[in-house]
mmCIF file of C-alpha atoms in Angstrom:
data_model
loop_
_atom_site.group_PDB
_atom_site.id
_atom_site.type_symbol
_atom_site.label_atom_id
_atom_site.label_comp_id
_atom_site.label_asym_id
_atom_site.label_seq_id
_atom_site.Cartn_x
_atom_site.Cartn_y
_atom_site.Cartn_z
ATOM 1 C CA MET A 1 106.981 110.578 108.422
ATOM 2 C CA LYS A 2 103.682 110.051 110.283
ATOM 3 C CA ILE A 3 100.347 111.651 109.506
ATOM 4 C CA VAL A 4 97.193 111.510 111.565
ATOM 5 C CA PHE A 5 94.094 110.314 109.734
ATOM 6 C CA ILE A 6 90.940 111.325 111.615
ATOM 7 C CA THR A 7 88.397 108.611 110.855
ATOM 8 C CA SER A 8 86.533 105.761 112.548
ATOM 9 C CA ASN A 9 86.552 103.781 109.321
ATOM 10 C CA LYS A 10 89.208 101.106 109.271
ATOM 11 C CA GLY A 11 88.634 100.494 105.618
ATOM 12 C CA LYS A 12 89.637 103.927 104.751
ATOM 13 C CA VAL A 13 92.723 103.652 106.919
ATOM 14 C CA LYS A 14 93.671 100.366 105.165
ATOM 15 C CA GLU A 15 93.290 101.977 101.810
ATOM 16 C CA ALA A 16 95.396 104.959 102.714
ATOM 17 C CA GLN A 17 98.174 103.006 104.383
ATOM 18 C CA LYS A 18 98.607 100.609 101.437
ATOM 19 C CA TYR A 19 98.852 103.712 99.243
ATOM 20 C CA PHE A 20 101.324 105.691 101.436
ATOM 21 C CA ASP A 21 103.546 102.644 102.318
ATOM 22 C CA SER A 22 105.379 103.283 98.887
ATOM 23 C CA ILE A 23 106.433 106.799 99.896
ATOM 24 C CA GLY A 24 107.353 106.000 103.483
ATOM 25 C CA VAL A 25 104.418 107.698 105.167
ATOM 26 C CA ASN A 26 102.889 106.030 108.228
ATOM 27 C CA ILE A 27 99.184 106.645 108.802
ATOM 28 C CA VAL A 28 98.114 106.900 112.490
ATOM 29 C CA GLN A 29 94.426 106.547 112.920
ATOM 30 C CA GLN A 30 92.696 108.814 115.501
ATOM 31 C CA LYS A 31 88.983 108.502 116.194
ATOM 32 C CA ILE A 32 87.574 111.972 116.973
ATOM 33 C CA GLU A 33 83.889 112.632 116.526
ATOM 34 C CA TYR A 34 83.284 115.899 114.637
ATOM 35 C CA PRO A 35 80.222 117.671 113.275
ATOM 36 C CA GLU A 36 79.354 117.003 109.682
ATOM 37 C CA ILE A 37 77.368 119.947 108.425
ATOM 38 C CA GLN A 38 74.570 119.611 105.887
ATOM 39 C CA ALA A 39 75.942 121.183 102.744
ATOM 40 C CA LYS A 40 75.673 120.817 98.973
ATOM 41 C CA GLU A 41 79.360 120.042 98.418
ATOM 42 C CA LEU A 42 81.826 117.586 100.092
ATOM 43 C CA GLU A 43 84.403 120.364 100.077
ATOM 44 C CA GLU A 44 82.158 122.420 102.324
ATOM 45 C CA VAL A 45 81.814 119.519 104.728
ATOM 46 C CA VAL A 46 85.564 118.866 104.850
ATOM 47 C CA LYS A 47 86.525 122.480 105.340
ATOM 48 C CA PHE A 48 84.065 122.974 108.162
ATOM 49 C CA ALA A 49 85.332 119.741 109.886
ATOM 50 C CA ILE A 50 88.973 120.906 109.653
ATOM 51 C CA GLU A 51 88.029 124.338 111.080
ATOM 52 C CA TRP A 52 86.323 122.499 114.014
ATOM 53 C CA LEU A 53 89.257 120.026 114.519
ATOM 54 C CA LYS A 54 92.312 122.256 114.034
ATOM 55 C CA ASP A 55 92.446 123.605 117.583
ATOM 56 C CA LYS A 56 91.863 120.134 119.142
ATOM 57 C CA ILE A 57 94.843 118.347 117.426
ATOM 58 C CA ASP A 58 98.369 119.699 117.561
ATOM 59 C CA LYS A 59 99.745 117.551 114.682
ATOM 60 C CA PRO A 60 99.260 117.764 110.959
ATOM 61 C CA PHE A 61 96.168 115.623 110.189
ATOM 62 C CA PHE A 62 93.808 114.772 107.321
ATOM 63 C CA ILE A 63 90.228 113.694 106.835
ATOM 64 C CA ASP A 64 88.250 112.207 104.034
ATOM 65 C CA ASP A 65 84.698 112.688 103.092
ATOM 66 C CA SER A 66 83.326 110.678 100.301
ATOM 67 C CA GLY A 67 79.921 110.304 98.607
ATOM 68 C CA LEU A 68 78.004 108.215 96.102
ATOM 69 C CA PHE A 69 76.095 110.405 93.604
ATOM 70 C CA ILE A 70 73.451 108.570 91.599
ATOM 71 C CA GLU A 71 72.221 110.408 88.555
ATOM 72 C CA ALA A 72 68.594 108.924 88.410
ATOM 73 C CA LEU A 73 68.260 110.106 92.129
ATOM 74 C CA ASN A 74 69.451 113.586 91.300
ATOM 75 C CA GLY A 75 72.762 113.102 93.058
ATOM 76 C CA PHE A 76 71.333 111.262 96.101
ATOM 77 C CA PRO A 77 72.788 110.207 98.553
ATOM 78 C CA GLY A 78 75.673 112.492 97.824
ATOM 79 C CA VAL A 79 76.931 114.366 100.886
ATOM 80 C CA TYR A 80 74.493 112.307 103.003
ATOM 81 C CA SER A 81 76.099 109.029 101.931
ATOM 82 C CA ALA A 82 77.365 107.949 105.383
ATOM 83 C CA TYR A 83 73.992 108.604 106.982
ATOM 84 C CA VAL A 84 72.117 106.954 104.122
ATOM 85 C CA PHE A 85 74.370 103.866 104.351
ATOM 86 C CA LYS A 86 73.815 103.604 108.112
ATOM 87 C CA THR A 87 70.030 103.975 107.766
ATOM 88 C CA LEU A 88 69.201 102.379 104.401
ATOM 89 C CA GLY A 89 72.285 100.359 103.420
ATOM 90 C CA ASN A 90 72.910 98.860 100.062
ATOM 91 C CA GLU A 91 69.555 97.148 100.154
ATOM 92 C CA GLY A 92 67.802 100.526 100.491
ATOM 93 C CA ILE A 93 69.642 102.041 97.529
ATOM 94 C CA LEU A 94 68.897 98.901 95.435
ATOM 95 C CA LYS A 95 65.165 99.257 96.417
ATOM 96 C CA LEU A 96 65.228 102.916 95.377
ATOM 97 C CA MET A 97 66.755 101.834 92.022
ATOM 98 C CA GLU A 98 64.162 99.108 91.226
ATOM 99 C CA GLY A 99 62.873 99.514 87.665
ATOM 100 C CA VAL A 100 65.350 102.379 87.073
ATOM 101 C CA LYS A 101 67.205 101.949 83.682
ATOM 102 C CA ASN A 102 69.653 104.906 84.202
ATOM 103 C CA ARG A 103 72.235 103.354 86.563
ATOM 104 C CA LYS A 104 74.875 106.029 86.155
ATOM 105 C CA ALA A 105 76.647 107.137 89.287
ATOM 106 C CA TYR A 106 80.014 108.360 90.526
ATOM 107 C CA PHE A 107 81.912 108.264 93.795
ATOM 108 C CA LYS A 108 83.748 111.457 94.862
ATOM 109 C CA SER A 109 86.335 111.751 97.608
ATOM 110 C CA VAL A 110 87.576 115.008 99.122
ATOM 111 C CA ILE A 111 90.642 114.845 101.353
ATOM 112 C CA GLY A 112 91.418 117.781 103.580
ATOM 113 C CA TYR A 113 94.912 118.013 105.031
ATOM 114 C CA TYR A 114 95.772 120.634 107.703
ATOM 115 C CA ASP A 115 99.263 121.729 108.536
ATOM 116 C CA GLY A 116 98.493 125.248 109.613
ATOM 117 C CA GLU A 117 96.645 125.699 106.242
ATOM 118 C CA ILE A 118 93.869 123.690 104.699
ATOM 119 C CA HIS A 119 94.804 121.748 101.448
ATOM 120 C CA ILE A 120 92.073 119.929 99.454
ATOM 121 C CA PHE A 121 92.588 117.020 97.215
ATOM 122 C CA LYS A 122 89.811 115.387 95.096
ATOM 123 C CA GLY A 123 89.155 112.211 93.225
ATOM 124 C CA ILE A 124 86.142 111.033 91.211
ATOM 125 C CA VAL A 125 85.392 107.748 89.521
ATOM 126 C CA ASN A 126 82.450 107.220 87.270
ATOM 127 C CA GLY A 127 80.449 103.989 87.084
ATOM 128 C CA ARG A 128 76.960 102.473 87.605
ATOM 129 C CA ILE A 129 74.844 100.967 90.251
ATOM 130 C CA GLY A 130 74.525 97.142 89.971
ATOM 131 C CA TYR A 131 71.299 95.229 90.297
ATOM 132 C CA THR A 132 72.445 93.173 93.312
ATOM 133 C CA LYS A 133 75.144 93.187 95.930
ATOM 134 C CA ARG A 134 78.318 91.444 94.842
ATOM 135 C CA GLY A 135 81.606 90.766 96.686
ATOM 136 C CA ASN A 136 82.741 90.933 100.291
ATOM 137 C CA LEU A 137 85.824 93.147 100.083
ATOM 138 C CA GLY A 138 85.802 96.863 100.751
ATOM 139 C CA PHE A 139 83.051 98.608 102.731
ATOM 140 C CA GLY A 140 80.027 100.912 102.376
ATOM 141 C CA PHE A 141 78.519 101.083 98.873
ATOM 142 C CA ASP A 142 81.288 99.060 97.312
ATOM 143 C CA PRO A 143 79.103 95.983 96.765
ATOM 144 C CA ILE A 144 76.740 97.808 94.510
ATOM 145 C CA PHE A 145 79.102 100.131 92.669
ATOM 146 C CA ILE A 146 80.667 99.049 89.362
ATOM 147 C CA PRO A 147 83.435 101.427 88.067
ATOM 148 C CA GLU A 148 83.272 102.434 84.364
ATOM 149 C CA GLY A 149 85.163 99.972 82.166
ATOM 150 C CA PHE A 150 84.785 97.059 84.734
ATOM 151 C CA THR A 151 82.368 94.302 85.336
ATOM 152 C CA LYS A 152 83.436 93.784 88.990
ATOM 153 C CA THR A 153 82.081 95.955 91.867
ATOM 154 C CA PHE A 154 84.510 97.625 94.184
ATOM 155 C CA ALA A 155 83.718 94.927 96.793
ATOM 156 C CA GLU A 156 84.995 92.290 94.318
ATOM 157 C CA MET A 157 88.464 94.027 93.917
ATOM 158 C CA THR A 158 91.343 93.890 96.205
ATOM 159 C CA THR A 159 92.499 97.049 97.936
ATOM 160 C CA GLU A 160 95.366 97.299 95.445
ATOM 161 C CA GLU A 161 93.027 96.987 92.486
ATOM 162 C CA LYS A 162 90.426 99.469 93.968
ATOM 163 C CA ASN A 163 93.167 102.068 94.897
ATOM 164 C CA LYS A 164 94.464 102.196 91.244
ATOM 165 C CA ILE A 165 91.045 103.462 90.021
ATOM 166 C CA SER A 166 88.904 104.553 92.939
ATOM 167 C CA HIS A 167 87.820 108.114 93.848
ATOM 168 C CA ARG A 168 89.891 107.771 97.098
ATOM 169 C CA GLY A 169 92.915 106.316 95.354
ATOM 170 C CA ARG A 170 92.827 109.329 92.936
ATOM 171 C CA ALA A 171 92.540 111.830 95.916
ATOM 172 C CA LEU A 172 95.416 110.006 97.759
ATOM 173 C CA GLU A 173 97.517 110.104 94.566
ATOM 174 C CA ALA A 174 97.031 113.862 94.430
ATOM 175 C CA PHE A 175 97.730 114.160 98.153
ATOM 176 C CA SER A 176 100.834 111.995 98.069
ATOM 177 C CA LYS A 177 102.170 113.868 95.051
ATOM 178 C CA TRP A 178 101.743 117.137 97.036
ATOM 179 C CA LEU A 179 103.355 115.622 100.147
ATOM 180 C CA LYS A 180 106.478 114.575 98.006
ATOM 181 C CA GLU A 181 106.811 117.996 96.453
ATOM 182 C CA ASN A 182 106.301 119.951 99.641
ATOM 183 C CA LEU A 183 107.217 117.872 102.690
ATOM 184 C CA ILE A 184 109.135 114.749 102.129
#
């Protein structure tokens, strides 16, 4: 079975493919620019994007929107994570966090799958923001995020290690379970 993944992020495709290999699903990456609305919730962003994309793609497809939510920054960057990463990067977040003792944060991933209907799958992982960038694996904010119960950042973990505990791994787990029950 093949499913189209609408994303320009090769890291997300790599994570998804490693996860879906075990259930015989092949991920086909398709890069299509689509509008990302400014909203309070990732779910709203995903649903809007699917509504915009559904008439432009004739196959079932999915998208993923993820965000880093930092407690001391009132949930910032949250739904603006991609933009903030492109403009401020990890260095900018670390600068904003200088002198801040409360390092609590969480990553959230929302996967939207469209097959004539919209299906939403979510995953959250709690953790904290480190004091420096560590590791060269992963992408985005991975070098500064340390998941709860670990001393390594996501960027110090292999894809397999990260998938077992990450926000996207949890959303992919829910998505693959649904696929097995409904399509495969």
